[in-house]
Amino acid sequence: MADRYLHLTGTAPGRFLTRRLGLPQPAALRRWSLETPRLDGPLLHLTAGDSAITDELAKALAATGLTVDAQAARPAGIVLDATGVTSARGLAEVHAALHPVVRSQAPGGRIVVIGTPPSSEDHHQAAAQQALEGFVRSLGKETGRGSTAQLVRIPAGAAPGAAESTLRFLLSPRSAYVSGQVIELTTAAPDPEADRDAPLTGRTALVTGAARGIGASVASVLARDGAHVIVLDVPQAQDDLVRTADRLGATALPLDITAPDAAARIAAAAAPDGLDILVHNAGITRDRRLANMPAERWAQVIDVNLDSVLRTTDELLTSGALNRGGRVVATASIAGIAGNNGQTNYAASKAGVIGLVRSLGPRAAAEHGVTVNAVAPGFIETKMTAAVPLFIREAGRRMNSLSQGGLPVDVAEAVAWFAQPGSAAVNGQVLRVCGQSLLGA
Ligand SMILES: NC(=O)c1ccc[n+]([C@@H]2O[C@H](COP(=O)([O-])OP(=O)(O)OC[C@H]3O[C@@H](n4cnc5c(N)ncnc54)[C@H](O)[C@@H]3O)[C@@H](O)[C@H]2O)c1
């Protein structure tokens, strides 16, 4: 459904009127396209405190394709290396580095603060590094004009190149609707990528719930990045599913993900080479307040959104159908973080997905060489949200730092980043794609 307010504020009279009324001023977001693959301007690399990763970080920033310019008057990207900030006093250097430049950033810019995991042994270091989280989340709310701010934690002993895929994603138009996020990397070495423009070449991906909405967009972005995609949806959605498959040169697999033989049928569809990327996107809502909710509605939501995710992941991992170097990406929701009136079943299922990801991620990496992450979408413009009553829909759209809803492609770009071979150090993470929604913030 079109966001007419966003259109209105994009016109001069509309901007004038809405400013006078003190209404939100959403900026049109610049998303990835062949014509605009990069941010529009140079990158400023700043440091606060004594960093041990300056050279490694410079290499990773060079890999973004942006021009790194220490004198950039109007930077599109600003990266502040704050890994060396280990005390409350040291935070003054964070202020000193960003205060003079933050105002000059180009619209639609990106600020990425690099930190390191808070220590369980040094509470001064932990306080300073945790402080960066509050700092970045506030900055995301202040920047405006379609700009975003994130914190990436790089652990001591990180493998060379471990942060590259993450910085490429965050410092690009692909992360347009991601803000106020904290991403904590592991020390895992990136898997090699033969072709940076098509990093999923030679990989097979399966996307559930791919006949429409976010799933169709995920399938499309994974195909764009070179993957062979198998699109799965319920048999009732077969016509849409086949249309999606034909458009992408994908394989259609009409199948209810809750079927007892779902994992076996997925494995068969991916044979003989096996599956590299498993995207659990299928999801349903059956809203009612708990007092009015029959057991059947509860069970349907838990079964589709959580139990089938657990079952198929377990079976595909243990049977070896999911290849080493594989990626599992599940779909949570900010409702699973903040809770939502009338959605005890849905929020429970989506919070369960977060539990699954955090627990299985480290073990799946150690035992199978597979990462497990989740996206947590906020308000995304799809058929699901078009059905929401007008006033609640408007509130959902505006109550975030970017004052607008996201598009399916915003979620899809995040999934594609998790799926990259270069993202081996991204594991057990839940990335909110919500424009920094106030819900559950
Ligand atoms: N749209 C949003 O704002 C939003 C926000 C947060 C989370 N999400 C989550 O993102 C995912 C996609 O949402 P969407 O808005 O594109 O929804 P959608 O309803 O447009 O699409 C969901 C797809 O899943 C399929 N599906 C449902 N049950 C299935 C089953 N048993 N087996 C196979 N396929 C099944 C449906 O047929 C449909 O094609 C869901 O998990 C949803 O909970 C969406």
XYZ file of C-alpha atoms and ligand atoms in Angstrom:
485
model
C 0.000 0.000 0.000
C 1.395 3.406 -1.017
C 2.553 5.726 1.754
C 0.740 8.913 0.652
C 2.144 10.946 3.528
C 5.719 10.175 2.411
C 4.739 11.327 -1.076
C 3.159 14.519 0.329
C 6.249 15.470 2.347
C 8.305 14.952 -0.814
C 6.571 17.967 -2.418
C 7.420 21.605 -1.565
C 3.878 22.617 -0.440
C 3.470 19.368 1.494
C 6.794 19.886 3.235
C 5.880 23.478 4.100
C 2.503 22.498 5.514
C 3.639 19.479 7.516
C 6.596 21.438 8.960
C 4.260 24.223 10.075
C 2.091 21.608 11.786
C 5.131 20.025 13.463
C 4.467 16.660 11.771
C 7.125 13.992 11.001
C 9.404 14.643 8.021
C 10.324 11.289 6.487
C 13.150 11.463 3.952
C 12.857 9.322 0.815
C 15.336 6.503 1.426
C 17.922 5.669 -1.214
C 17.945 1.918 -1.665
C 20.299 -0.259 -3.685
C 19.868 -0.276 -7.449
C 22.229 -0.956 -10.327
C 22.441 2.832 -10.806
C 23.017 3.570 -7.078
C 25.010 0.646 -5.701
C 26.987 2.805 -3.243
C 26.546 5.695 -0.862
C 26.814 9.032 -2.571
C 30.026 10.494 -1.145
C 33.263 9.731 0.688
C 33.924 7.963 3.953
C 35.505 9.478 7.028
C 37.529 7.079 9.228
C 37.982 8.424 12.771
C 39.515 6.903 15.880
C 38.864 7.456 19.590
C 41.427 6.062 22.021
C 44.265 3.693 21.101
C 43.056 1.214 18.540
C 44.828 -2.070 17.801
C 42.829 -2.615 14.608
C 43.461 0.582 12.629
C 45.153 -1.120 9.667
C 42.742 -4.036 9.522
C 39.788 -1.642 9.689
C 41.286 0.538 6.945
C 41.475 -2.570 4.731
C 37.849 -3.445 5.442
C 36.752 0.119 4.687
C 38.678 0.119 1.415
C 36.645 -2.984 0.455
C 33.424 -0.945 0.609
C 34.413 0.741 -2.645
C 33.946 4.168 -1.048
C 36.696 6.763 -1.127
C 38.197 7.130 2.330
C 39.004 10.800 2.804
C 40.270 12.185 6.122
C 39.319 15.729 5.037
C 35.878 14.924 3.604
C 33.762 18.036 4.065
C 30.473 16.234 3.414
C 30.994 12.538 4.198
C 28.315 10.014 3.284
C 29.753 7.536 5.755
C 31.449 8.127 9.090
C 33.190 5.264 10.860
C 34.428 5.842 14.382
C 36.789 3.212 15.743
C 36.117 3.259 19.498
C 37.590 -0.176 20.281
C 40.266 1.560 22.364
C 37.792 3.354 24.647
C 38.114 1.542 27.966
C 37.029 4.086 30.586
C 34.293 6.602 31.272
C 36.796 9.421 30.709
C 37.771 7.924 27.388
C 34.222 8.538 26.176
C 35.180 12.205 25.845
C 37.147 11.151 22.754
C 33.960 9.771 21.215
C 32.355 13.161 21.650
C 35.453 14.967 20.427
C 35.636 12.876 17.258
C 31.998 13.014 16.190
C 30.765 16.351 17.538
C 32.528 18.463 14.849
C 31.503 16.278 11.880
C 28.067 14.943 12.608
C 26.276 18.024 11.290
C 28.140 17.971 7.994
C 27.102 14.465 7.045
C 25.336 14.078 3.697
C 21.607 13.158 3.771
C 21.011 9.410 3.751
C 24.398 8.940 5.412
C 25.661 6.171 7.657
C 27.434 6.375 10.997
C 29.066 3.162 12.164
C 30.770 3.038 15.548
C 33.172 0.147 15.998
C 33.381 -1.204 19.536
C 34.446 -4.418 21.166
C 32.422 -6.799 23.384
C 32.022 -5.535 26.957
C 34.395 -7.471 29.234
C 33.145 -9.673 32.082
C 36.464 -9.072 33.894
C 37.004 -5.315 33.535
C 33.936 -3.339 34.574
C 35.451 -0.022 33.471
C 35.959 -1.345 29.947
C 32.474 -2.919 30.070
C 30.888 0.364 31.146
C 32.646 2.334 28.418
C 31.826 -0.169 25.676
C 28.221 -0.558 26.802
C 27.960 3.233 26.839
C 28.518 3.134 23.072
C 25.221 1.278 22.688
C 23.202 4.057 24.319
C 25.212 6.585 22.369
C 24.551 5.000 18.985
C 20.873 4.398 19.688
C 20.461 8.073 20.566
C 22.448 9.196 17.546
C 20.142 7.118 15.306
C 17.229 9.128 16.676
C 19.003 12.446 16.151
C 20.539 12.140 12.702
C 17.378 12.593 10.586
C 17.284 13.053 6.772
C 17.327 9.298 6.200
C 20.641 8.776 7.987
C 21.300 5.832 10.304
C 23.712 4.844 13.091
C 24.903 1.384 14.202
C 27.395 -0.228 16.558
C 29.551 -3.146 15.386
C 31.481 -5.038 18.071
C 34.640 -6.701 16.864
C 36.190 -9.120 19.383
C 39.914 -9.277 20.096
C 41.424 -11.968 17.888
C 38.904 -11.494 15.064
C 40.052 -13.151 11.850
C 41.328 -10.882 9.083
C 38.426 -9.746 6.931
C 35.826 -10.858 9.505
C 34.104 -7.455 9.550
C 34.233 -6.755 5.820
C 30.826 -8.095 4.760
C 29.154 -6.330 7.679
C 30.750 -2.975 6.931
C 29.969 -3.337 3.231
C 26.311 -3.887 4.129
C 26.015 -1.137 6.720
C 27.900 1.422 4.630
C 25.680 0.920 1.599
C 22.153 1.713 0.384
C 21.265 -1.946 1.190
C 20.847 -1.111 4.880
C 18.538 1.886 4.281
C 15.915 0.800 6.847
C 18.311 -0.520 9.525
C 19.165 1.846 12.358
C 20.150 1.797 16.024
C 21.416 -1.783 15.792
C 24.208 -3.536 17.660
C 25.973 -6.338 15.797
C 28.477 -8.484 17.663
C 30.863 -10.435 15.468
C 32.662 -13.666 16.324
C 36.293 -14.493 15.558
C 35.344 -16.838 12.670
C 37.202 -16.364 9.402
C 35.107 -15.371 6.370
C 34.466 -18.071 3.767
C 35.921 -17.125 0.372
C 33.776 -15.258 -2.166
C 34.731 -15.651 -5.817
C 32.605 -12.775 -7.085
C 31.861 -9.806 -4.830
C 28.962 -8.653 -7.035
C 27.395 -12.110 -7.028
C 28.612 -13.581 -3.716
C 26.048 -16.409 -3.676
C 27.088 -17.884 -7.027
C 27.069 -21.675 -6.855
C 24.901 -21.700 -3.718
C 21.424 -23.140 -3.368
C 18.938 -21.274 -1.202
C 15.476 -22.258 -0.006
C 13.003 -19.565 1.037
C 9.747 -20.504 2.766
C 6.607 -18.392 2.283
C 8.058 -17.069 -0.971
C 4.906 -16.726 -3.089
C 4.486 -13.091 -2.077
C 5.489 -10.321 0.333
C 8.827 -10.416 2.097
C 9.570 -14.001 1.032
C 9.226 -13.213 -2.678
C 11.567 -10.264 -2.208
C 14.116 -12.396 -0.315
C 14.060 -14.928 -3.150
C 14.566 -12.156 -5.669
C 17.547 -10.590 -3.839
C 19.223 -13.972 -3.270
C 18.809 -14.722 -6.986
C 20.225 -11.282 -7.827
C 23.260 -12.198 -5.705
C 23.810 -15.361 -7.728
C 22.038 -18.115 -5.764
C 19.890 -20.821 -7.274
C 16.677 -20.395 -5.302
C 13.999 -22.909 -4.363
C 10.801 -21.069 -3.463
C 8.389 -22.815 -1.109
C 4.820 -21.920 -0.206
C 1.549 -23.660 0.611
C -0.071 -25.562 -2.287
C -3.003 -23.049 -2.241
C -0.508 -20.317 -3.262
C 0.844 -22.378 -6.155
C -0.085 -19.890 -8.920
C 1.753 -17.001 -7.239
C 4.601 -19.323 -6.340
C 5.092 -20.488 -9.915
C 4.960 -16.869 -11.141
C 7.694 -15.933 -8.619
C 9.760 -18.961 -9.636
C 9.428 -18.216 -13.358
C 10.442 -14.607 -12.863
C 13.598 -15.600 -10.977
C 14.574 -18.785 -12.786
C 13.893 -20.500 -9.460
C 12.413 -23.895 -8.578
C 8.903 -23.942 -7.098
C 8.201 -26.293 -4.188
C 4.511 -26.198 -3.217
C 4.550 -27.561 0.323
C 3.073 -26.792 3.718
C 6.069 -26.242 5.968
C 4.219 -27.889 8.872
C 3.929 -31.214 6.973
C 5.714 -34.054 8.793
C 7.886 -34.796 5.751
C 8.729 -31.111 5.008
C 12.459 -31.415 5.797
C 12.787 -34.596 3.733
C 11.069 -32.942 0.757
C 13.293 -29.854 1.041
C 16.373 -32.099 1.161
C 15.125 -33.960 -1.920
C 14.543 -30.674 -3.779
C 18.110 -29.565 -3.016
C 19.717 -32.938 -3.867
C 22.287 -33.921 -4.960
C 24.359 -30.844 -4.072
C 22.578 -30.022 -0.817
C 21.314 -26.763 0.596
C 23.523 -23.782 1.467
C 21.007 -21.188 2.622
C 17.786 -21.892 4.514
C 15.493 -18.894 4.989
C 12.546 -19.435 7.328
C 10.220 -16.660 6.262
C 6.735 -18.274 6.215
C 4.637 -16.801 8.975
C 1.013 -16.303 9.936
C -0.970 -14.225 12.410
C -4.166 -15.354 14.158
C -4.747 -12.366 16.416
C -7.037 -12.430 19.470
C -6.521 -11.393 23.046
C -5.530 -14.366 25.177
C -8.893 -14.382 26.966
C -10.645 -14.914 23.605
C -8.086 -17.116 21.921
C -9.063 -20.705 21.205
C -6.291 -23.320 21.542
C -6.494 -23.921 17.794
C -5.428 -20.370 16.862
C -2.624 -20.536 19.383
C -1.396 -23.869 18.008
C -1.517 -22.811 14.327
C 0.745 -19.832 14.925
C 3.232 -21.711 17.093
C 3.329 -24.538 14.562
C 4.002 -22.409 11.445
C 6.152 -19.667 12.981
C 8.234 -21.645 15.464
C 7.803 -25.413 15.656
C 8.276 -26.005 11.926
C 11.343 -23.749 12.027
C 12.830 -25.841 14.839
C 11.905 -29.175 13.207
C 13.171 -28.439 9.710
C 16.366 -26.779 10.955
C 17.157 -29.763 13.205
C 16.472 -32.335 10.510
C 18.349 -30.544 7.737
C 21.344 -29.967 10.013
C 21.565 -33.490 11.427
C 20.916 -35.213 8.082
C 23.766 -33.234 6.518
C 21.417 -31.792 3.865
C 22.593 -28.344 4.957
C 26.148 -27.999 3.673
C 29.154 -26.807 5.671
C 29.475 -23.044 5.276
C 25.669 -22.998 5.299
C 23.467 -20.198 6.555
C 20.162 -20.387 8.402
C 18.169 -17.157 8.565
C 14.933 -17.118 10.538
C 12.292 -14.401 10.702
C 11.396 -12.932 14.072
C 9.502 -9.659 14.525
C 9.665 -6.627 16.755
C 6.408 -8.011 18.211
C 8.579 -10.799 19.611
C 10.727 -8.172 21.327
C 8.142 -5.594 22.439
C 4.994 -7.740 22.656
C 1.740 -6.644 21.067
C -1.872 -6.412 22.157
C -3.808 -9.346 20.679
C -0.682 -11.183 19.623
C 0.341 -13.386 22.558
C 0.611 -16.348 20.185
C 2.492 -14.468 17.449
C 4.844 -12.674 19.856
C 5.563 -15.939 21.690
C 6.414 -17.631 18.383
C 8.690 -14.792 17.266
C 10.424 -14.497 20.645
C 10.931 -18.263 20.403
C 12.737 -17.736 17.088
C 15.115 -15.353 18.857
C 15.766 -17.983 21.537
C 16.478 -20.570 18.859
C 18.960 -18.341 17.045
C 20.924 -17.335 20.130
C 21.195 -20.883 21.445
C 21.827 -22.776 18.212
C 24.122 -20.258 16.495
C 27.343 -21.061 18.363
C 26.739 -24.846 18.362
C 25.748 -24.984 14.701
C 28.957 -23.133 13.827
C 31.119 -25.453 15.958
C 29.490 -28.714 14.860
C 28.347 -28.028 11.290
C 30.122 -24.843 10.138
C 26.690 -23.199 9.775
C 25.593 -19.789 11.076
C 22.108 -19.102 12.454
C 20.731 -15.551 12.540
C 17.396 -13.781 12.437
C 15.857 -10.666 10.991
C 13.245 -8.930 13.137
C 11.153 -6.777 10.801
C 9.243 -3.795 12.099
C 6.473 -2.230 10.032
C 7.006 -3.476 6.482
C 4.619 -2.514 3.663
C 3.034 -5.863 2.699
C -0.424 -7.426 2.422
C -0.066 -8.378 6.098
C 0.273 -4.719 7.196
C -2.143 -3.351 4.565
C -4.842 -5.266 6.476
C -4.074 -3.335 9.696
C -6.721 -0.653 10.573
C -5.824 2.867 9.300
C -4.844 4.593 12.560
C -2.799 1.689 13.881
C -1.162 1.433 10.449
C -0.244 5.122 10.434
C 1.180 4.836 13.963
C 3.210 1.782 12.940
C 4.618 3.640 9.956
C 5.634 6.813 11.765
C 6.794 5.577 15.190
C 10.398 5.039 14.171
C 13.472 7.150 13.560
C 12.907 7.227 9.789
C 9.163 8.083 10.118
C 8.105 5.554 7.481
C 7.445 1.881 6.911
C 10.089 -0.355 5.394
C 9.800 -2.281 2.132
C 10.135 -6.058 1.723
C 13.460 -5.465 -0.026
C 14.877 -3.933 3.185
C 14.373 -7.256 4.977
C 15.623 -9.134 1.933
C 18.904 -7.174 1.843
C 19.538 -8.047 5.501
C 18.882 -11.736 4.787
C 21.279 -11.584 1.823
C 23.996 -10.100 4.052
C 23.567 -12.921 6.606
C 23.687 -15.412 3.711
C 27.004 -14.241 2.273
C 30.031 -16.550 2.553
C 31.898 -13.524 3.917
C 29.481 -13.303 6.874
C 30.847 -16.332 8.766
C 31.609 -14.077 11.754
C 27.971 -12.973 11.922
C 26.307 -15.608 14.072
C 23.557 -15.770 16.690
C 22.495 -12.214 15.817
C 19.021 -10.726 15.620
C 18.943 -7.727 13.324
C 15.942 -5.469 13.593
C 14.901 -4.077 10.235
C 12.521 -1.518 11.639
C 13.893 1.993 11.015
C 14.638 2.012 14.760
C 11.024 1.517 15.825
C 10.094 2.901 19.210
C 8.471 -0.459 20.001
C 10.702 -2.605 22.173
C 13.494 -0.074 21.818
N 5.007 -7.430 7.125
C 5.508 -7.049 8.285
O 5.418 -5.869 8.666
C 6.211 -8.053 9.175
C 6.715 -7.581 10.397
C 7.371 -8.459 11.227
C 7.561 -9.780 10.841
N 7.065 -10.219 9.661
C 7.294 -11.623 9.320
O 7.862 -11.710 8.025
C 7.439 -12.921 7.388
C 6.812 -12.591 6.044
O 5.742 -11.676 6.258
P 4.859 -11.049 5.069
O 4.400 -9.735 5.559
O 5.571 -11.153 3.782
O 3.606 -12.043 5.135
P 2.644 -12.563 3.992
O 1.404 -13.028 4.673
O 2.512 -11.561 2.886
O 3.446 -13.821 3.408
C 3.667 -14.981 4.163
C 3.775 -16.166 3.222
O 3.957 -17.344 4.032
C 3.178 -18.370 3.471
N 2.856 -19.399 4.451
C 2.010 -19.287 5.509
N 1.912 -20.470 6.138
C 2.704 -21.338 5.487
C 3.001 -22.719 5.637
N 2.441 -23.453 6.602
N 3.861 -23.313 4.782
C 4.413 -22.581 3.770
N 4.158 -21.282 3.564
C 3.308 -20.660 4.407
C 1.913 -17.652 2.984
O 1.185 -18.430 2.047
C 2.493 -16.372 2.409
O 2.811 -16.500 1.034
C 6.506 -13.602 8.371
O 7.217 -14.542 9.127
C 6.041 -12.465 9.257
O 5.635 -12.918 10.522
C 6.387 -9.378 8.812
